[in-house]
Amino acid sequence: MKNTIYVGKSQQINAFLVFYIIVAAQIGVGIHGFQRVLYQEAKQDAWISLILCFVLAHIVVTVMMKTLDMYGSNDLYGIQLELFGKYFGNFLNFLYAFYVLCAFLAIIINYIEVINTWVFPYLNSSFLCFTILFLVSYAFTGEFRVIVGICFFSFFFILWIPPVLIIPLKYSDLNLLLPILDNDLKDILKGVLSTTFTIIGFEYIYIVYPYIKEKDKYKRFVHLGLLFTLFLYLAILLISLTFFSGEQLMKTIWATLTLFSIIRLPFIERVEIITICIWLIIILPNLCLAMWAAYRGISRIKIINPTKFAILFSIVIFVANHFLEKRSVINLYDKYYGSVSFAVVFIYPFLLFLLAWSKKKLRKIKNAGEQNHEN
């Protein structure tokens, strides 16, 4: 197909690395305080909302992969050009690249707020933003395989979380999970919607797909990545629901960090501060993937040097960060971004698949009619 991109073997990755990309893309700043948002909607049944959200994620990612299979080695941007033509397709590509930029902005402003609140209250947020953007831009200019390497490396900085959470588990009360299914289905579904901001990231498979060598094997690793993320989020949520009372959880903005704050080790007193600093390595692949995905979209519209793109992208983020520093503004931004991301990640893939499938069927009917006419 004319919009298919060519990816050399030196740039391609093995299928098993998709597992690390999915995990790295999903685990970010949302893990710090998703419990409060979920509890506000579904109360003690919040864990059911989380499981339902991941079930939906598995369905959506299956639809995404079926769409990609129809187009060989094409990515989302190429598929949109094939389906909608040059002008409207490029318009949609720009919108998707802008959506990814907004995802980048959501991650960076939330992380900076955590640093300013827990570690360095008097450190200028612009300085933090500039430092993080410099790191991300440096990694981004190393091309895709470097970003995948960061995803792989960051995975091992996640593995220490479940063992550490055993400590607050000693003070948990399982009765706080009762009664089960006491809330309306509507509230549980609202909980599913509120979880969107926390678990998005798996949609990057749309952009990563052309870079995968073994396209017959990658699907299992996508689902395994989602299952690993579900296990981690569910463990943190269940411990939070049984450790905090309902009133406490409603007032705790960063419940995960508060759990870490009760831990006292002989050689480390403030575990949560170490956690926040290490978290930069965990969100780094989040940010790198977002910048790279945005670049792939913009480069379809206009050829641009990666270094120049990184500079322009960073300027936009740096300026936007200046206007999104207050807690109330960040909350509002997260709310609206979460609603938009639900439409982009959980609804749009179904529409795209139906359009692609319909076009493929019509093309087959048309080709069959032409062959019959020739005969």
mmCIF file of C-alpha atoms in Angstrom:
data_model
loop_
_atom_site.group_PDB
_atom_site.id
_atom_site.type_symbol
_atom_site.label_atom_id
_atom_site.label_comp_id
_atom_site.label_asym_id
_atom_site.label_seq_id
_atom_site.Cartn_x
_atom_site.Cartn_y
_atom_site.Cartn_z
ATOM 1 C CA MET A 1 0.000 0.000 0.000
ATOM 2 C CA LYS A 2 1.241 3.458 -0.871
ATOM 3 C CA ASN A 3 1.178 4.748 2.715
ATOM 4 C CA THR A 4 3.041 1.778 4.207
ATOM 5 C CA ILE A 5 6.319 2.765 5.842
ATOM 6 C CA TYR A 6 9.508 0.772 5.341
ATOM 7 C CA VAL A 7 11.355 -0.214 8.501
ATOM 8 C CA GLY A 8 14.840 -1.641 8.093
ATOM 9 C CA LYS A 9 15.896 -4.770 9.994
ATOM 10 C CA SER A 10 18.314 -2.711 12.079
ATOM 11 C CA GLN A 11 15.340 -0.757 13.475
ATOM 12 C CA GLN A 12 13.043 -3.720 14.104
ATOM 13 C CA ILE A 13 12.528 -5.367 17.507
ATOM 14 C CA ASN A 14 11.705 -8.887 18.637
ATOM 15 C CA ALA A 15 8.088 -9.626 19.558
ATOM 16 C CA PHE A 16 8.799 -10.314 23.264
ATOM 17 C CA LEU A 17 9.927 -6.692 23.735
ATOM 18 C CA VAL A 18 6.336 -5.580 23.119
ATOM 19 C CA PHE A 19 5.575 -6.853 26.645
ATOM 20 C CA TYR A 20 7.974 -4.288 28.141
ATOM 21 C CA ILE A 21 6.629 -1.508 25.906
ATOM 22 C CA ILE A 22 3.037 -2.138 27.038
ATOM 23 C CA VAL A 23 3.994 -2.282 30.733
ATOM 24 C CA ALA A 24 6.193 0.825 30.489
ATOM 25 C CA ALA A 25 3.473 2.744 28.629
ATOM 26 C CA GLN A 26 0.767 1.897 31.175
ATOM 27 C CA ILE A 27 2.574 2.363 34.476
ATOM 28 C CA GLY A 28 3.182 6.044 35.126
ATOM 29 C CA VAL A 29 1.957 8.879 37.309
ATOM 30 C CA GLY A 30 -1.605 7.536 37.484
ATOM 31 C CA ILE A 31 -0.507 4.802 39.875
ATOM 32 C CA HIS A 32 0.216 7.396 42.586
ATOM 33 C CA GLY A 33 -3.401 8.291 43.279
ATOM 34 C CA PHE A 34 -5.877 6.358 41.130
ATOM 35 C CA GLN A 35 -7.479 4.787 44.244
ATOM 36 C CA ARG A 36 -9.231 7.971 45.382
ATOM 37 C CA VAL A 37 -10.764 8.625 41.960
ATOM 38 C CA LEU A 38 -11.982 5.043 41.702
ATOM 39 C CA TYR A 39 -13.360 4.999 45.247
ATOM 40 C CA GLN A 40 -15.339 8.191 44.661
ATOM 41 C CA GLU A 41 -17.351 6.386 41.990
ATOM 42 C CA ALA A 42 -17.503 2.705 42.990
ATOM 43 C CA LYS A 43 -16.669 2.746 46.728
ATOM 44 C CA GLN A 44 -15.555 -0.695 48.016
ATOM 45 C CA ASP A 45 -16.429 -2.231 44.614
ATOM 46 C CA ALA A 46 -13.665 -0.197 42.966
ATOM 47 C CA TRP A 47 -11.660 -3.375 42.353
ATOM 48 C CA ILE A 48 -14.516 -4.679 40.177
ATOM 49 C CA SER A 49 -14.380 -1.477 38.088
ATOM 50 C CA LEU A 50 -10.641 -1.951 37.640
ATOM 51 C CA ILE A 51 -11.019 -5.542 36.441
ATOM 52 C CA LEU A 52 -13.813 -4.548 34.033
ATOM 53 C CA CYS A 53 -11.652 -1.742 32.670
ATOM 54 C CA PHE A 54 -8.836 -4.184 31.902
ATOM 55 C CA VAL A 55 -11.276 -6.669 30.324
ATOM 56 C CA LEU A 56 -12.380 -3.835 28.050
ATOM 57 C CA ALA A 57 -8.721 -3.006 27.371
ATOM 58 C CA HIS A 58 -8.090 -6.602 26.203
ATOM 59 C CA ILE A 59 -11.091 -6.380 23.860
ATOM 60 C CA VAL A 60 -9.996 -3.010 22.493
ATOM 61 C CA VAL A 61 -6.401 -4.062 21.917
ATOM 62 C CA THR A 62 -7.650 -7.175 20.071
ATOM 63 C CA VAL A 63 -9.670 -4.903 17.775
ATOM 64 C CA MET A 64 -6.602 -2.697 17.295
ATOM 65 C CA MET A 65 -4.460 -5.668 16.274
ATOM 66 C CA LYS A 66 -7.113 -6.984 13.880
ATOM 67 C CA THR A 67 -7.176 -3.574 12.197
ATOM 68 C CA LEU A 68 -3.385 -3.555 11.911
ATOM 69 C CA ASP A 69 -3.409 -7.076 10.427
ATOM 70 C CA MET A 70 -5.529 -5.799 7.530
ATOM 71 C CA TYR A 71 -2.826 -3.341 6.483
ATOM 72 C CA GLY A 72 0.400 -5.330 6.533
ATOM 73 C CA SER A 73 3.203 -3.200 7.984
ATOM 74 C CA ASN A 74 1.247 0.026 8.221
ATOM 75 C CA ASP A 75 0.734 2.076 11.377
ATOM 76 C CA LEU A 76 -2.282 4.083 12.529
ATOM 77 C CA TYR A 77 -1.195 7.195 10.637
ATOM 78 C CA GLY A 78 -0.875 5.267 7.375
ATOM 79 C CA ILE A 79 -4.211 3.506 7.935
ATOM 80 C CA GLN A 80 -5.961 6.847 8.426
ATOM 81 C CA LEU A 81 -4.445 8.122 5.177
ATOM 82 C CA GLU A 82 -5.653 4.975 3.372
ATOM 83 C CA LEU A 83 -9.174 5.213 4.780
ATOM 84 C CA PHE A 84 -9.798 8.963 4.713
ATOM 85 C CA GLY A 85 -7.564 10.268 1.941
ATOM 86 C CA LYS A 86 -4.700 12.746 1.999
ATOM 87 C CA TYR A 87 -6.375 15.834 3.445
ATOM 88 C CA PHE A 88 -8.785 14.446 6.026
ATOM 89 C CA GLY A 89 -6.336 11.664 6.847
ATOM 90 C CA ASN A 90 -3.579 14.182 7.578
ATOM 91 C CA PHE A 91 -6.024 16.198 9.667
ATOM 92 C CA LEU A 92 -6.772 13.098 11.772
ATOM 93 C CA ASN A 93 -3.053 12.357 11.994
ATOM 94 C CA PHE A 94 -2.455 15.842 13.347
ATOM 95 C CA LEU A 95 -5.262 15.419 15.893
ATOM 96 C CA TYR A 96 -3.815 12.092 17.061
ATOM 97 C CA ALA A 97 -0.328 13.592 17.343
ATOM 98 C CA PHE A 98 -1.836 16.448 19.367
ATOM 99 C CA TYR A 99 -3.623 13.925 21.589
ATOM 100 C CA VAL A 100 -0.269 12.226 22.259
ATOM 101 C CA LEU A 101 1.249 15.628 23.090
ATOM 102 C CA CYS A 102 -1.557 16.137 25.623
ATOM 103 C CA ALA A 103 -0.723 12.719 27.121
ATOM 104 C CA PHE A 104 2.906 13.820 27.485
ATOM 105 C CA LEU A 105 1.782 17.042 29.156
ATOM 106 C CA ALA A 106 -0.522 15.180 31.576
ATOM 107 C CA ILE A 107 2.337 12.920 32.702
ATOM 108 C CA ILE A 108 4.902 15.671 33.182
ATOM 109 C CA ILE A 109 2.671 18.140 35.077
ATOM 110 C CA ASN A 110 1.442 15.429 37.463
ATOM 111 C CA TYR A 111 4.961 14.200 38.163
ATOM 112 C CA ILE A 112 6.282 17.715 38.743
ATOM 113 C CA GLU A 113 3.413 18.353 41.170
ATOM 114 C CA VAL A 114 4.332 15.224 43.135
ATOM 115 C CA ILE A 115 7.976 16.332 43.346
ATOM 116 C CA ASN A 116 6.992 19.839 44.475
ATOM 117 C CA THR A 117 4.616 18.470 47.107
ATOM 118 C CA TRP A 118 6.628 15.583 48.557
ATOM 119 C CA VAL A 119 10.326 16.274 47.921
ATOM 120 C CA PHE A 120 11.290 19.804 46.804
ATOM 121 C CA PRO A 121 8.470 22.260 47.647
ATOM 122 C CA TYR A 122 10.523 25.331 46.750
ATOM 123 C CA LEU A 123 12.122 24.043 43.553
ATOM 124 C CA ASN A 124 10.922 25.910 40.476
ATOM 125 C CA SER A 125 8.607 23.760 38.345
ATOM 126 C CA SER A 126 10.039 25.292 35.153
ATOM 127 C CA PHE A 127 13.491 24.013 36.096
ATOM 128 C CA LEU A 128 12.088 20.512 36.700
ATOM 129 C CA CYS A 129 10.195 20.641 33.409
ATOM 130 C CA PHE A 130 13.309 21.720 31.491
ATOM 131 C CA THR A 131 15.415 18.964 33.076
ATOM 132 C CA ILE A 132 12.905 16.230 32.248
ATOM 133 C CA LEU A 133 12.417 17.521 28.703
ATOM 134 C CA PHE A 134 16.191 17.494 28.179
ATOM 135 C CA LEU A 135 16.395 13.832 29.274
ATOM 136 C CA VAL A 136 13.453 12.808 27.100
ATOM 137 C CA SER A 137 14.747 14.695 24.037
ATOM 138 C CA TYR A 138 18.186 13.120 24.431
ATOM 139 C CA ALA A 139 16.656 9.624 24.561
ATOM 140 C CA PHE A 140 14.254 10.394 21.699
ATOM 141 C CA THR A 141 17.049 11.413 19.313
ATOM 142 C CA GLY A 142 18.627 7.978 19.890
ATOM 143 C CA GLU A 143 15.782 6.521 17.781
ATOM 144 C CA PHE A 144 13.226 3.817 18.529
ATOM 145 C CA ARG A 145 15.492 0.990 19.666
ATOM 146 C CA VAL A 146 16.964 3.220 22.373
ATOM 147 C CA ILE A 147 13.439 3.981 23.627
ATOM 148 C CA VAL A 148 12.653 0.247 23.699
ATOM 149 C CA GLY A 149 15.840 -0.281 25.709
ATOM 150 C CA ILE A 150 14.632 2.295 28.246
ATOM 151 C CA CYS A 151 11.263 0.470 28.448
ATOM 152 C CA PHE A 152 13.093 -2.801 29.155
ATOM 153 C CA PHE A 153 15.383 -1.200 31.750
ATOM 154 C CA SER A 154 12.539 0.605 33.574
ATOM 155 C CA PHE A 155 10.598 -2.654 33.995
ATOM 156 C CA PHE A 156 13.022 -3.831 36.686
ATOM 157 C CA PHE A 157 12.423 -0.643 38.673
ATOM 158 C CA ILE A 158 8.763 -1.673 38.939
ATOM 159 C CA LEU A 159 9.355 -5.148 40.348
ATOM 160 C CA TRP A 160 10.227 -3.938 43.855
ATOM 161 C CA ILE A 161 6.755 -2.417 44.417
ATOM 162 C CA PRO A 162 4.712 -5.592 45.237
ATOM 163 C CA PRO A 163 7.176 -6.931 47.875
ATOM 164 C CA VAL A 164 7.344 -3.535 49.619
ATOM 165 C CA LEU A 165 3.536 -3.353 49.816
ATOM 166 C CA ILE A 166 3.508 -6.461 52.007
ATOM 167 C CA ILE A 167 4.386 -4.191 54.952
ATOM 168 C CA PRO A 168 1.141 -2.101 54.923
ATOM 169 C CA LEU A 169 -0.748 -5.317 54.173
ATOM 170 C CA LYS A 170 -0.142 -6.332 57.823
ATOM 171 C CA TYR A 171 -2.403 -3.468 58.951
ATOM 172 C CA SER A 172 -5.191 -4.169 56.463
ATOM 173 C CA ASP A 173 -8.778 -5.063 57.324
ATOM 174 C CA LEU A 174 -10.509 -7.266 54.733
ATOM 175 C CA ASN A 175 -13.921 -6.319 56.149
ATOM 176 C CA LEU A 176 -13.535 -2.949 54.421
ATOM 177 C CA LEU A 177 -14.166 -4.734 51.091
ATOM 178 C CA LEU A 178 -17.648 -5.742 52.250
ATOM 179 C CA PRO A 179 -20.401 -5.761 51.198
ATOM 180 C CA ILE A 180 -19.438 -6.808 47.662
ATOM 181 C CA LEU A 181 -21.632 -5.548 44.790
ATOM 182 C CA ASP A 182 -23.422 -3.169 47.137
ATOM 183 C CA ASN A 183 -23.155 -0.333 44.590
ATOM 184 C CA ASP A 184 -25.251 0.212 41.481
ATOM 185 C CA LEU A 185 -23.980 -1.012 38.124
ATOM 186 C CA LYS A 186 -24.009 2.618 36.991
ATOM 187 C CA ASP A 187 -21.497 3.565 39.710
ATOM 188 C CA ILE A 188 -19.244 0.616 38.848
ATOM 189 C CA LEU A 189 -19.288 1.644 35.171
ATOM 190 C CA LYS A 190 -18.458 5.215 36.204
ATOM 191 C CA GLY A 191 -15.467 3.702 37.972
ATOM 192 C CA VAL A 192 -14.439 2.086 34.684
ATOM 193 C CA LEU A 193 -14.557 5.498 33.000
ATOM 194 C CA SER A 194 -12.536 7.142 35.782
ATOM 195 C CA THR A 195 -9.802 4.483 35.418
ATOM 196 C CA THR A 196 -9.088 5.469 31.820
ATOM 197 C CA PHE A 197 -6.338 7.976 32.628
ATOM 198 C CA THR A 198 -4.568 5.352 34.733
ATOM 199 C CA ILE A 199 -4.359 2.449 32.266
ATOM 200 C CA ILE A 200 -4.035 4.100 28.848
ATOM 201 C CA GLY A 201 -0.786 3.628 26.971
ATOM 202 C CA PHE A 202 -1.426 0.278 25.281
ATOM 203 C CA GLU A 203 -2.722 2.210 22.240
ATOM 204 C CA TYR A 204 0.915 2.806 21.248
ATOM 205 C CA ILE A 205 0.721 -0.636 19.636
ATOM 206 C CA TYR A 206 -0.857 1.268 16.731
ATOM 207 C CA ILE A 207 2.461 3.059 16.175
ATOM 208 C CA VAL A 208 4.897 0.327 17.251
ATOM 209 C CA TYR A 209 3.437 -2.380 14.974
ATOM 210 C CA PRO A 210 5.579 -1.762 11.833
ATOM 211 C CA TYR A 211 8.744 -2.123 13.951
ATOM 212 C CA ILE A 212 7.944 -5.655 15.160
ATOM 213 C CA LYS A 213 9.821 -8.504 13.450
ATOM 214 C CA GLU A 214 7.663 -11.513 14.318
ATOM 215 C CA LYS A 215 4.183 -10.221 13.624
ATOM 216 C CA ASP A 216 2.738 -13.691 14.205
ATOM 217 C CA LYS A 217 3.933 -13.757 17.836
ATOM 218 C CA TYR A 218 3.512 -10.258 19.253
ATOM 219 C CA LYS A 219 -0.175 -10.528 20.223
ATOM 220 C CA ARG A 220 0.420 -12.813 23.195
ATOM 221 C CA PHE A 221 2.975 -10.363 24.591
ATOM 222 C CA VAL A 222 0.521 -7.458 24.304
ATOM 223 C CA HIS A 223 -2.034 -9.382 26.374
ATOM 224 C CA LEU A 224 0.627 -10.518 28.852
ATOM 225 C CA GLY A 225 1.663 -6.888 29.314
ATOM 226 C CA LEU A 226 -1.933 -5.940 30.111
ATOM 227 C CA LEU A 227 -2.228 -8.841 32.571
ATOM 228 C CA PHE A 228 0.962 -7.815 34.388
ATOM 229 C CA THR A 229 -0.306 -4.244 34.695
ATOM 230 C CA LEU A 230 -3.672 -5.496 35.976
ATOM 231 C CA PHE A 231 -1.929 -7.589 38.647
ATOM 232 C CA LEU A 232 0.107 -4.608 39.854
ATOM 233 C CA TYR A 233 -2.777 -2.113 39.888
ATOM 234 C CA LEU A 234 -5.150 -4.616 41.500
ATOM 235 C CA ALA A 235 -2.645 -5.451 44.254
ATOM 236 C CA ILE A 236 -2.141 -1.758 45.057
ATOM 237 C CA LEU A 237 -5.880 -1.049 44.953
ATOM 238 C CA LEU A 238 -6.866 -3.955 47.219
ATOM 239 C CA ILE A 239 -4.224 -3.020 49.789
ATOM 240 C CA SER A 240 -5.394 0.610 49.680
ATOM 241 C CA LEU A 241 -9.065 -0.335 50.073
ATOM 242 C CA THR A 242 -8.286 -2.500 53.101
ATOM 243 C CA PHE A 243 -5.715 -0.162 54.688
ATOM 244 C CA PHE A 244 -7.609 3.145 54.475
ATOM 245 C CA SER A 245 -11.147 3.737 55.636
ATOM 246 C CA GLY A 246 -13.533 5.220 53.067
ATOM 247 C CA GLU A 247 -13.261 8.733 54.518
ATOM 248 C CA GLN A 248 -9.463 8.555 54.581
ATOM 249 C CA LEU A 249 -9.279 7.380 50.986
ATOM 250 C CA MET A 250 -11.567 10.192 49.821
ATOM 251 C CA LYS A 251 -9.156 12.731 51.358
ATOM 252 C CA THR A 252 -5.883 11.087 50.267
ATOM 253 C CA ILE A 253 -4.716 12.479 46.912
ATOM 254 C CA TRP A 254 -1.714 10.155 46.492
ATOM 255 C CA ALA A 255 -2.730 6.975 48.306
ATOM 256 C CA THR A 256 0.142 4.875 46.956
ATOM 257 C CA LEU A 257 2.758 7.338 48.195
ATOM 258 C CA THR A 258 0.985 7.511 51.557
ATOM 259 C CA LEU A 259 1.260 3.713 51.805
ATOM 260 C CA PHE A 260 4.989 3.982 51.192
ATOM 261 C CA SER A 261 5.310 6.711 53.835
ATOM 262 C CA ILE A 262 4.415 4.329 56.677
ATOM 263 C CA ILE A 263 7.307 2.019 55.803
ATOM 264 C CA ARG A 264 10.388 2.384 57.985
ATOM 265 C CA LEU A 265 13.611 0.590 57.116
ATOM 266 C CA PRO A 266 16.794 0.562 59.248
ATOM 267 C CA PHE A 267 18.795 2.322 56.524
ATOM 268 C CA ILE A 268 16.040 4.451 54.892
ATOM 269 C CA GLU A 269 13.519 6.516 56.858
ATOM 270 C CA ARG A 270 11.613 8.272 54.050
ATOM 271 C CA VAL A 271 10.932 5.471 51.571
ATOM 272 C CA GLU A 272 8.385 7.561 49.642
ATOM 273 C CA ILE A 273 11.038 10.165 48.750
ATOM 274 C CA ILE A 274 13.301 7.469 47.280
ATOM 275 C CA THR A 275 10.255 6.116 45.453
ATOM 276 C CA ILE A 276 9.424 9.472 43.849
ATOM 277 C CA CYS A 277 12.998 9.975 42.681
ATOM 278 C CA ILE A 278 13.183 6.461 41.217
ATOM 279 C CA TRP A 279 9.818 7.069 39.542
ATOM 280 C CA LEU A 280 11.520 9.321 36.998
ATOM 281 C CA ILE A 281 13.052 6.182 35.470
ATOM 282 C CA ILE A 282 9.582 4.595 35.362
ATOM 283 C CA ILE A 283 7.856 7.541 33.631
ATOM 284 C CA LEU A 284 10.784 8.187 31.257
ATOM 285 C CA PRO A 285 9.658 5.522 28.716
ATOM 286 C CA ASN A 286 6.095 6.945 28.997
ATOM 287 C CA LEU A 287 7.382 10.325 27.882
ATOM 288 C CA CYS A 288 9.762 8.970 25.243
ATOM 289 C CA LEU A 289 7.027 6.866 23.626
ATOM 290 C CA ALA A 290 4.667 9.854 23.589
ATOM 291 C CA MET A 291 7.223 12.135 21.920
ATOM 292 C CA TRP A 292 8.137 9.419 19.419
ATOM 293 C CA ALA A 293 4.477 8.660 18.601
ATOM 294 C CA ALA A 294 3.792 12.361 18.030
ATOM 295 C CA TYR A 295 6.844 12.590 15.757
ATOM 296 C CA ARG A 296 5.648 9.621 13.678
ATOM 297 C CA GLY A 297 2.352 11.458 13.065
ATOM 298 C CA ILE A 298 3.826 14.865 12.253
ATOM 299 C CA SER A 299 6.456 13.311 9.947
ATOM 300 C CA ARG A 300 3.581 11.869 7.866
ATOM 301 C CA ILE A 301 2.287 15.387 7.312
ATOM 302 C CA LYS A 302 5.615 17.167 6.850
ATOM 303 C CA ILE A 303 9.181 15.852 6.774
ATOM 304 C CA ILE A 304 11.014 17.238 9.797
ATOM 305 C CA ASN A 305 14.356 16.502 11.421
ATOM 306 C CA PRO A 306 13.960 14.588 14.752
ATOM 307 C CA THR A 307 16.166 17.094 16.592
ATOM 308 C CA LYS A 308 14.139 20.075 15.364
ATOM 309 C CA PHE A 309 10.922 18.261 16.249
ATOM 310 C CA ALA A 310 12.193 17.519 19.774
ATOM 311 C CA ILE A 311 13.040 21.211 20.259
ATOM 312 C CA LEU A 312 9.638 22.430 18.993
ATOM 313 C CA PHE A 313 7.792 19.772 20.988
ATOM 314 C CA SER A 314 9.700 20.684 24.156
ATOM 315 C CA ILE A 315 8.982 24.395 23.721
ATOM 316 C CA VAL A 316 5.233 23.714 23.473
ATOM 317 C CA ILE A 317 5.308 21.509 26.604
ATOM 318 C CA PHE A 318 7.481 23.986 28.530
ATOM 319 C CA VAL A 319 5.112 26.884 27.795
ATOM 320 C CA ALA A 320 1.992 24.806 28.566
ATOM 321 C CA ASN A 321 3.489 23.657 31.871
ATOM 322 C CA HIS A 322 3.737 27.294 32.979
ATOM 323 C CA PHE A 323 -0.075 27.604 32.859
ATOM 324 C CA LEU A 324 -0.788 24.248 34.536
ATOM 325 C CA GLU A 325 0.860 24.499 37.945
ATOM 326 C CA LYS A 326 -2.065 24.797 40.390
ATOM 327 C CA ARG A 327 -3.729 21.690 41.844
ATOM 328 C CA SER A 328 -7.215 22.786 40.751
ATOM 329 C CA VAL A 329 -6.055 23.404 37.168
ATOM 330 C CA ILE A 330 -4.233 20.075 37.003
ATOM 331 C CA ASN A 331 -7.340 18.275 38.289
ATOM 332 C CA LEU A 332 -9.455 19.951 35.620
ATOM 333 C CA TYR A 333 -6.935 19.081 32.912
ATOM 334 C CA ASP A 334 -6.783 15.434 34.043
ATOM 335 C CA LYS A 335 -10.589 15.238 34.053
ATOM 336 C CA TYR A 336 -10.999 16.548 30.506
ATOM 337 C CA TYR A 337 -8.017 14.603 29.198
ATOM 338 C CA GLY A 338 -9.413 11.415 30.763
ATOM 339 C CA SER A 339 -12.741 11.927 28.965
ATOM 340 C CA VAL A 340 -11.044 12.556 25.619
ATOM 341 C CA SER A 341 -8.694 9.599 26.059
ATOM 342 C CA PHE A 342 -11.673 7.294 26.721
ATOM 343 C CA ALA A 343 -13.122 8.272 23.336
ATOM 344 C CA VAL A 344 -9.760 7.958 21.557
ATOM 345 C CA VAL A 345 -8.641 4.686 23.165
ATOM 346 C CA PHE A 346 -11.877 2.798 23.853
ATOM 347 C CA ILE A 347 -14.315 4.003 21.183
ATOM 348 C CA TYR A 348 -12.358 5.157 18.113
ATOM 349 C CA PRO A 349 -10.644 1.732 17.520
ATOM 350 C CA PHE A 350 -14.064 0.098 17.009
ATOM 351 C CA LEU A 351 -15.089 2.766 14.485
ATOM 352 C CA LEU A 352 -11.746 2.455 12.684
ATOM 353 C CA PHE A 353 -12.041 -1.326 12.527
ATOM 354 C CA LEU A 354 -15.587 -1.158 11.121
ATOM 355 C CA LEU A 355 -14.511 1.322 8.449
ATOM 356 C CA ALA A 356 -11.439 -0.743 7.513
ATOM 357 C CA TRP A 357 -13.443 -3.980 7.444
ATOM 358 C CA SER A 358 -16.243 -2.402 5.356
ATOM 359 C CA LYS A 359 -13.764 -0.964 2.860
ATOM 360 C CA LYS A 360 -12.020 -4.322 2.551
ATOM 361 C CA LYS A 361 -15.328 -6.120 1.929
ATOM 362 C CA LEU A 362 -16.430 -3.562 -0.657
ATOM 363 C CA ARG A 363 -13.081 -3.874 -2.421
ATOM 364 C CA LYS A 364 -13.465 -7.663 -2.572
ATOM 365 C CA ILE A 365 -16.989 -7.353 -3.989
ATOM 366 C CA LYS A 366 -15.779 -4.804 -6.542
ATOM 367 C CA ASN A 367 -12.842 -7.004 -7.610
ATOM 368 C CA ALA A 368 -15.099 -10.057 -7.880
ATOM 369 C CA GLY A 369 -17.534 -8.063 -10.041
ATOM 370 C CA GLU A 370 -14.740 -6.896 -12.342
ATOM 371 C CA GLN A 371 -13.446 -10.470 -12.752
ATOM 372 C CA ASN A 372 -16.942 -11.744 -13.603
ATOM 373 C CA HIS A 373 -17.363 -8.933 -16.100
ATOM 374 C CA GLU A 374 -14.078 -9.833 -17.808
ATOM 375 C CA ASN A 375 -15.079 -13.506 -17.980
#
